[in-house]
Amino acid sequence: MSMSPLIPLIERAAAALRDSQRLVVFTGAGVSKESGIPTFRDALEGLWAKYDPQQLATPEAFRQNPKLVWDWYTFRRGLLAGAEPNPGHYALAQFEDRLPQVVVITQNIDGFHQLVGSSDVIELHGNLARNKCFANCQGEPTLVNVDKLAWDKESGPPKCPYCNTAYVRPDVVWYHEMLPEAALKRAIQLSTVADVMLVVGTSGIVYPANQLPVFAKRNGATVIDVNPDVSQISGFADIFIPGPSGEILPQILAAMDADASSGEDV
Ligand code: BV8
Ligand code: ZN
């Protein structure tokens, strides 16, 4: 079998990760691509094809047409129900058995990192499984369990059961909305003191999440970027591994274990 040109990169990444004391993993839609979850832009097929996501995922769009936006999220929840975590998610969870600190900071809203056992996950953009009152009438966030509500589902979202005024909306961060303050603050803190940041499956386009690798790099972290394409991070990453995370991450884990066992032989 010809030596994959990626092997030296995978071994360099494994060596950096094996010694890390304060690892931050920063993920985007790409880590869930091999789970069959369309990335943000792909989630516009069929009847949604004519919409620009940045026109659907905004408070203005929801105010203007709550049913359209609610139905798009119901459609995406259906896609998620048919998908499952991939080997990349599992490999990231297994880092915790080998390293003193692993925090996963994700832009994704699918909850897959928690589903496979990652125990410290920061969700910068919320979670598709949660809903809340659009007015956060009981405080930020006023979570609402819609499974307990009866309403005409054809009409779009239910009214908030607490205030009966505002509609219920998905608990996700829309464009032009602030990210959850505590989550962003902790994400910045951890990125600033990380000794290694493993960036997986993000284009690095969306602000302010895309600043985290910059903070890590600026404060001396080794930055590793795993992405089949060049991202906004690849240019300043110490190690750029061009490949799909579902294949690359298990190989990095195996290389870490191979190193470790050879270390034990000595
Ligand atoms: C805010 C939840 C402050 C909703 C999402 C002009 C310039 C700069 C910034 C802006 C600007 N205009 C507006 C802004 C700010 C804006 C922004 O960044 N816009 C971008 C488009 C330029 N940001 C905001 O509005 C944020 N809020 O700034 O607030 C503020 C507040 C008030 C007033 C003023 C300012 C809020 C952003 C949060 C938006 N919500 N998600 C939902 O999902 O419905 S973001 C959404 O897009 C997704 O959640 C996802 O996280 C994100 C896209 O990022 P990625 O995860 O990187 O995904 P992407 O598809 O881009 O890339 C996938 C990558 O995977 C690719 O690189 C691909 O190569 C790779 N890949 C593919 N296959 C694989 C793979 N990788 C590994 N393995 C594979 N197999
Ligand atoms: Zn309410």
XYZ file of C-alpha atoms and ligand atoms in Angstrom:
347
model
C 0.000 0.000 0.000
C 1.536 3.342 -0.963
C 2.471 5.532 1.998
C -0.256 8.137 2.341
C 1.342 11.598 2.271
C -0.845 12.353 5.297
C 0.946 9.906 7.602
C 3.751 12.306 8.625
C 1.133 15.017 9.306
C -0.976 12.609 11.366
C 2.091 11.575 13.363
C 3.095 15.203 14.031
C -0.450 15.975 15.174
C -0.488 12.868 17.403
C 2.819 13.867 19.013
C 1.527 17.390 19.778
C -1.790 16.085 21.116
C -0.215 13.328 23.265
C 1.728 15.924 25.281
C -1.156 18.409 25.579
C -2.244 19.395 29.074
C -4.951 21.875 28.066
C -6.535 20.704 24.785
C -9.361 22.629 23.111
C -11.158 21.007 20.171
C -13.041 23.535 18.001
C -15.600 22.011 15.613
C -17.923 23.122 12.825
C -20.462 21.574 10.481
C -17.785 19.501 8.702
C -17.351 17.128 11.678
C -20.988 16.076 11.155
C -20.856 15.945 7.359
C -20.050 12.174 7.306
C -23.062 11.664 9.593
C -25.190 12.729 6.668
C -26.120 16.038 8.263
C -26.055 18.646 5.531
C -23.862 21.619 6.383
C -25.703 24.873 6.893
C -25.775 25.717 3.227
C -26.711 22.170 2.116
C -29.825 22.248 4.352
C -31.532 24.121 1.527
C -32.791 21.427 -0.760
C -36.211 21.013 -2.358
C -38.694 23.588 -1.203
C -36.021 25.380 0.817
C -33.656 25.695 -2.141
C -34.930 29.155 -3.027
C -33.972 30.605 0.368
C -30.630 31.964 1.536
C -29.904 30.534 5.018
C -28.896 33.926 6.227
C -32.431 35.045 5.404
C -34.056 32.192 7.295
C -31.820 31.985 10.350
C -32.550 35.512 11.640
C -34.959 37.020 14.192
C -36.343 39.278 11.457
C -37.283 36.275 9.303
C -39.002 34.661 12.305
C -40.922 37.854 13.161
C -41.996 38.235 9.557
C -42.979 34.600 8.973
C -42.791 32.395 12.096
C -44.363 29.410 10.310
C -41.784 29.423 7.451
C -38.828 29.513 9.846
C -40.403 27.050 12.309
C -41.140 24.601 9.446
C -37.518 24.849 8.191
C -36.259 23.888 11.639
C -38.805 21.053 11.833
C -37.458 19.854 8.467
C -33.862 20.018 9.778
C -34.859 18.201 13.007
C -36.184 15.453 10.732
C -32.829 15.246 8.937
C -31.067 15.012 12.303
C -33.391 12.210 13.463
C -32.167 10.127 10.498
C -28.478 10.790 11.120
C -26.026 9.460 13.683
C -22.568 10.380 14.990
C -19.598 9.241 12.880
C -16.126 7.837 13.785
C -14.802 11.396 14.049
C -17.156 12.213 16.948
C -16.214 8.966 18.696
C -12.479 9.559 18.297
C -12.789 13.031 19.860
C -14.679 11.544 22.842
C -11.904 8.969 23.312
C -9.252 11.708 23.634
C -10.640 12.199 27.166
C -9.323 8.769 28.231
C -5.815 9.772 27.209
C -5.464 13.463 28.091
C -5.845 15.513 31.296
C -8.131 18.200 29.796
C -10.281 18.046 26.677
C -12.944 20.711 26.069
C -14.978 20.612 22.849
C -16.167 24.031 21.666
C -18.681 23.520 18.871
C -20.552 25.719 16.418
C -22.857 22.786 15.692
C -26.394 22.467 16.993
C -26.796 18.682 16.544
C -25.706 17.627 20.052
C -23.607 14.766 18.611
C -20.483 15.439 20.710
C -22.480 14.961 23.932
C -24.320 11.988 22.429
C -21.056 10.018 22.018
C -19.733 10.878 25.475
C -17.668 14.066 25.184
C -18.154 15.302 28.739
C -17.283 19.000 28.447
C -18.951 20.586 25.404
C -19.529 24.308 24.892
C -22.349 24.997 22.386
C -21.690 28.427 20.901
C -24.730 28.409 18.603
C -27.310 26.590 20.745
C -28.960 23.223 20.155
C -31.626 22.162 17.644
C -33.300 19.893 20.222
C -34.160 22.828 22.512
C -36.890 25.475 22.163
C -37.451 28.721 24.043
C -39.799 31.700 24.304
C -38.930 34.308 21.644
C -39.269 36.989 24.327
C -37.392 34.932 26.989
C -40.225 36.085 29.265
C -38.955 34.171 32.342
C -35.297 35.130 31.762
C -32.575 34.116 29.300
C -33.287 31.430 28.132
C -36.954 30.623 28.885
C -36.840 27.009 27.739
C -40.103 25.420 26.574
C -40.774 21.676 26.176
C -43.060 21.626 23.115
C -43.694 17.887 23.565
C -45.956 18.877 26.440
C -47.930 21.394 24.353
C -50.976 20.781 22.173
C -51.399 23.141 19.258
C -52.308 23.112 15.564
C -48.907 22.102 14.111
C -50.035 23.274 10.671
C -50.182 26.806 12.026
C -46.438 26.920 12.733
C -44.874 27.435 16.185
C -46.946 27.296 19.407
C -47.335 30.334 21.639
C -45.118 30.413 24.734
C -47.069 28.731 27.582
C -45.710 31.241 30.110
C -46.542 34.582 28.478
C -49.043 33.393 25.859
C -47.845 36.299 23.764
C -44.546 35.491 22.079
C -44.034 32.439 19.881
C -41.806 29.504 20.804
C -38.575 29.412 18.707
C -35.592 27.038 18.355
C -32.890 27.624 20.994
C -30.232 28.354 18.368
C -28.216 31.531 17.733
C -29.460 33.300 14.600
C -27.481 35.777 12.522
C -27.304 39.217 14.122
C -27.913 37.609 17.547
C -25.401 37.587 20.377
C -23.888 34.252 21.296
C -24.738 32.924 24.794
C -22.572 35.132 27.002
C -21.276 32.556 29.496
C -20.478 30.042 26.745
C -18.562 32.577 24.656
C -16.689 33.932 27.702
C -15.561 30.442 28.768
C -14.676 29.546 25.144
C -12.442 32.609 24.853
C -10.795 31.909 28.223
C -10.047 28.281 27.327
C -8.791 29.158 23.831
C -6.448 31.754 25.293
C -4.742 29.269 27.667
C -4.877 26.174 25.439
C -1.540 24.523 24.612
C -3.102 22.748 21.613
C -6.210 23.645 19.598
C -7.534 20.944 17.263
C -9.795 22.653 14.686
C -12.127 20.253 12.849
C -14.590 20.855 10.013
C -15.034 24.592 10.048
C -14.651 27.076 7.229
C -13.777 29.741 9.781
C -16.212 32.149 8.132
C -18.706 32.724 10.927
C -17.881 35.440 13.467
C -17.216 35.630 16.427
C -16.613 31.859 16.744
C -13.928 32.155 14.087
C -11.812 34.301 16.452
C -11.128 31.400 18.829
C -8.316 29.811 16.773
C -6.783 33.281 16.401
C -6.745 33.727 20.210
C -5.225 30.277 20.649
C -2.518 30.879 18.071
C -1.744 34.341 19.450
C -1.190 32.847 22.898
C 1.204 30.152 21.766
C -1.030 27.141 21.171
C -0.151 24.593 18.510
C -3.048 24.838 16.050
C -4.021 21.756 14.023
C -6.637 22.101 11.231
C -8.451 19.018 9.911
C -10.516 19.814 6.807
C -10.682 18.333 3.267
C -10.478 21.894 1.954
C -8.402 24.896 2.877
C -10.224 26.902 5.561
C -9.649 30.385 6.982
C -7.587 28.679 9.679
C -5.351 26.495 7.477
C -3.149 29.474 6.589
C -1.941 30.052 10.150
C -2.284 26.508 11.486
C 0.921 24.747 12.558
C -0.355 21.501 11.032
C -2.985 21.377 8.255
C -4.269 17.852 7.520
C -6.323 17.862 4.290
C -8.843 15.051 4.770
C -12.285 14.085 6.098
C -12.452 14.099 9.903
C -14.315 10.771 10.059
C -11.155 9.143 8.662
C -8.384 11.431 9.973
C -9.402 11.646 13.652
C -9.400 7.857 14.264
C -5.972 7.727 12.576
C -4.665 10.462 14.899
C -6.033 8.549 17.895
C -4.344 5.333 16.697
C -1.056 7.203 16.195
C -1.321 8.619 19.736
C -1.816 5.107 21.116
C 1.037 3.706 19.006
C 3.365 6.445 20.333
C 2.227 5.874 23.888
C 2.720 2.083 23.749
C 6.166 2.441 22.117
C 6.987 4.915 24.897
C 6.017 2.248 27.463
C 8.373 -0.325 25.878
C 11.376 1.844 26.661
C -23.003 38.169 15.910
C -27.145 28.305 14.215
C -22.801 40.121 17.201
C -28.345 28.584 13.381
C -25.370 29.546 13.090
C -19.588 40.610 7.704
C -18.294 40.245 8.019
C -18.000 39.516 9.156
C -19.031 39.122 10.017
C -20.314 39.472 9.704
C -20.603 40.214 8.553
N -21.938 40.385 8.506
C -22.505 39.813 9.589
C -21.526 39.266 10.334
C -21.691 38.548 11.619
C -22.248 37.155 11.341
C -21.329 36.371 10.433
O -20.295 35.863 10.869
N -21.709 36.250 9.149
C -20.877 35.486 8.232
C -21.774 34.705 7.276
C -19.943 36.442 7.511
N -22.292 36.504 12.641
C -23.377 36.642 13.416
O -24.382 37.216 13.077
C -23.240 36.044 14.809
N -23.661 37.018 15.768
O -22.083 38.511 15.209
O -23.483 38.921 16.944
C -23.797 41.186 16.940
C -25.003 41.109 17.622
C -25.936 42.105 17.403
C -25.675 43.137 16.495
C -24.460 43.167 15.805
C -23.517 42.173 16.017
C -24.134 34.833 14.956
C -23.597 33.713 14.089
C -24.346 32.420 14.438
C -25.197 32.006 13.260
N -25.814 30.697 13.534
N -25.938 28.374 13.386
C -28.663 27.417 12.461
O -27.807 26.521 12.304
O -29.777 27.396 11.932
S -23.925 29.520 12.171
C -24.104 28.262 10.970
O -23.088 28.470 10.069
C -23.810 26.874 11.428
O -24.223 26.629 12.723
C -22.318 26.705 11.330
O -21.751 26.736 12.599
C -21.928 27.912 10.630
C -21.075 27.702 9.435
O -19.828 27.530 9.919
P -19.121 26.103 9.763
O -19.470 25.266 10.939
O -17.707 26.385 9.504
O -19.792 25.405 8.521
P -19.504 25.706 6.984
O -20.608 25.073 6.226
O -19.200 27.154 6.781
O -18.116 24.917 6.721
C -18.095 23.501 6.799
C -16.638 23.114 6.713
O -16.549 21.716 6.833
C -15.994 23.494 5.384
O -14.746 24.113 5.627
C -15.782 22.135 4.706
O -14.597 22.101 3.918
C -15.622 21.238 5.887
N -15.936 19.815 5.642
C -16.751 19.286 4.694
N -16.731 17.933 4.807
C -15.903 17.622 5.856
C -15.396 18.823 6.383
N -14.538 18.865 7.424
C -14.158 17.682 7.958
N -14.607 16.483 7.522
C -15.468 16.426 6.472
N -15.912 15.217 6.023
Zn -42.870 33.667 27.021
